[in-house]
C-alpha positions as a printed Julia matrix, in Angstrom:
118×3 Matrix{Float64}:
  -3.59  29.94    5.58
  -5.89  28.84    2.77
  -3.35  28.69    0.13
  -6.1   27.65   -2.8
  -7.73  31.34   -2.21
  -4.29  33.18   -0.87
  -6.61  34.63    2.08
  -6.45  34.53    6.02
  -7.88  31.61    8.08
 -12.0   31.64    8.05
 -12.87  33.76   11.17
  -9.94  36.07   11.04
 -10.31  39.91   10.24
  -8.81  38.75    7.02
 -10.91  35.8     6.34
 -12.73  37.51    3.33
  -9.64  39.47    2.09
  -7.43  38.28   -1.11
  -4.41  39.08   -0.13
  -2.66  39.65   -3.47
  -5.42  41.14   -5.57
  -6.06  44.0    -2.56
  -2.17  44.9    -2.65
  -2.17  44.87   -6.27
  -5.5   47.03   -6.36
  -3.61  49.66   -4.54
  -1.08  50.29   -7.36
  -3.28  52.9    -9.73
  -4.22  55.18   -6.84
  -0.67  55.89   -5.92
   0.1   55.95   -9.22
  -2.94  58.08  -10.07
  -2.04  60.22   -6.81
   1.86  60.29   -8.67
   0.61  62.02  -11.12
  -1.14  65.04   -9.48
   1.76  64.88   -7.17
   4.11  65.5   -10.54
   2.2   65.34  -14.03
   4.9   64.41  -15.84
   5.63  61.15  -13.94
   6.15  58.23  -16.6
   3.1   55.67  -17.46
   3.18  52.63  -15.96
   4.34  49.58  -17.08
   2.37  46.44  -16.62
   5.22  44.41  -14.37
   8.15  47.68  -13.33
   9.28  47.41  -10.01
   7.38  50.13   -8.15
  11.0   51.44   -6.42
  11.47  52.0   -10.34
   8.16  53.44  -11.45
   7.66  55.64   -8.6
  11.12  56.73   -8.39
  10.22  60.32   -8.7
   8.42  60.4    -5.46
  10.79  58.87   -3.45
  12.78  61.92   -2.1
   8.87  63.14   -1.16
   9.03  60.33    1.52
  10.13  59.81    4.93
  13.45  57.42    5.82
  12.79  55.14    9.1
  16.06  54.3    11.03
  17.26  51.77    8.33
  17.22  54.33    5.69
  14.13  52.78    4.13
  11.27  54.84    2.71
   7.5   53.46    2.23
   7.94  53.11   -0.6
  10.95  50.54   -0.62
   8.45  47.65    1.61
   5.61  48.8    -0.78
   8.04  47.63   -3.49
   9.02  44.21   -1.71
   5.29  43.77   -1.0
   4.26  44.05   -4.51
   6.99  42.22   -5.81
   6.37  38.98   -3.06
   2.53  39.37   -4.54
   3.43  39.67   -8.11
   6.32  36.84   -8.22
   5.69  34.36   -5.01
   3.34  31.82   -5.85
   0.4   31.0    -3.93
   0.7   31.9    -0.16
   3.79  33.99   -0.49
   2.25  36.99    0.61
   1.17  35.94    4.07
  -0.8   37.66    6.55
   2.34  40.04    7.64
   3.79  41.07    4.22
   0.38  42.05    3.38
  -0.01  44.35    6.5
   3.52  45.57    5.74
   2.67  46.49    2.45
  -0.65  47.96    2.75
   1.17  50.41    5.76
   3.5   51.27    2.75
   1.08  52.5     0.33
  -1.07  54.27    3.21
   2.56  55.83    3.91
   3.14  56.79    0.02
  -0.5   58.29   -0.18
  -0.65  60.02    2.65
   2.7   62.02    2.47
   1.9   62.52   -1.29
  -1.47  64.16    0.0
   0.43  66.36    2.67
   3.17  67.21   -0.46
  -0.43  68.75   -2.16
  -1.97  70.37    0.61
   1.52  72.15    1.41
   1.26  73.91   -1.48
  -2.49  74.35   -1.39
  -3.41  72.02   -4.04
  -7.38  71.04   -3.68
């Protein structure tokens, strides 16, 4: 991994992706999506743990067979990209993570189309 850019190897379907700053980018649609979802879900705050900040959602989203939602390896994601250093967020966490937040957004957009939101 080229730690100096926190992306994949050259020649790797990640070799043009920054890792970090993708994940990241991810946070205001959710949290945009949040607020259709319930309008008076709280602001965010620049550095809350997203388990915190989107707390409201949570019982919206599925539990796997260790009791974990999305939205708990979204949080673990975000939290390796925000505090790790360089290269903490390798290839794997990153997949993990972005899974998460296509989880969280696409139950949140079944949660609007059950009750015929357009």
């Amino acid at each position: 991994m080229n730690m100096n850019n926190a992306h994949d190897p050259v020649g790797t379907r990640y070799s043009d992706v920054r890792f970090r700053r993708k994940l990241l980018d991810t946070i205001p649609n959710i949290d945009e999506l949040a607020h259709i979802v319930i309008p008076t879900h709280p602001a965010a705050r620049p550095h809350a743990r997203m388990l915190y900040h989107f707390r409201f959602i949570l019982p919206l989203l599925p539990v796997d067979e260790d009791g974990l939602t999305p939205l708990h390896y979204y949080d673990s994601a975000v939290q390796l990209a925000r505090n790790g250093g360089t290269g903490a967020l390798g290839e794997q966490e990153f997949e993990i993570g972005m899974r998460a937040a296509d989880g969280i957004l696409n139950c949140s957009w079944q949660v609007l189309t059950s009750v015929g939101w357009r």
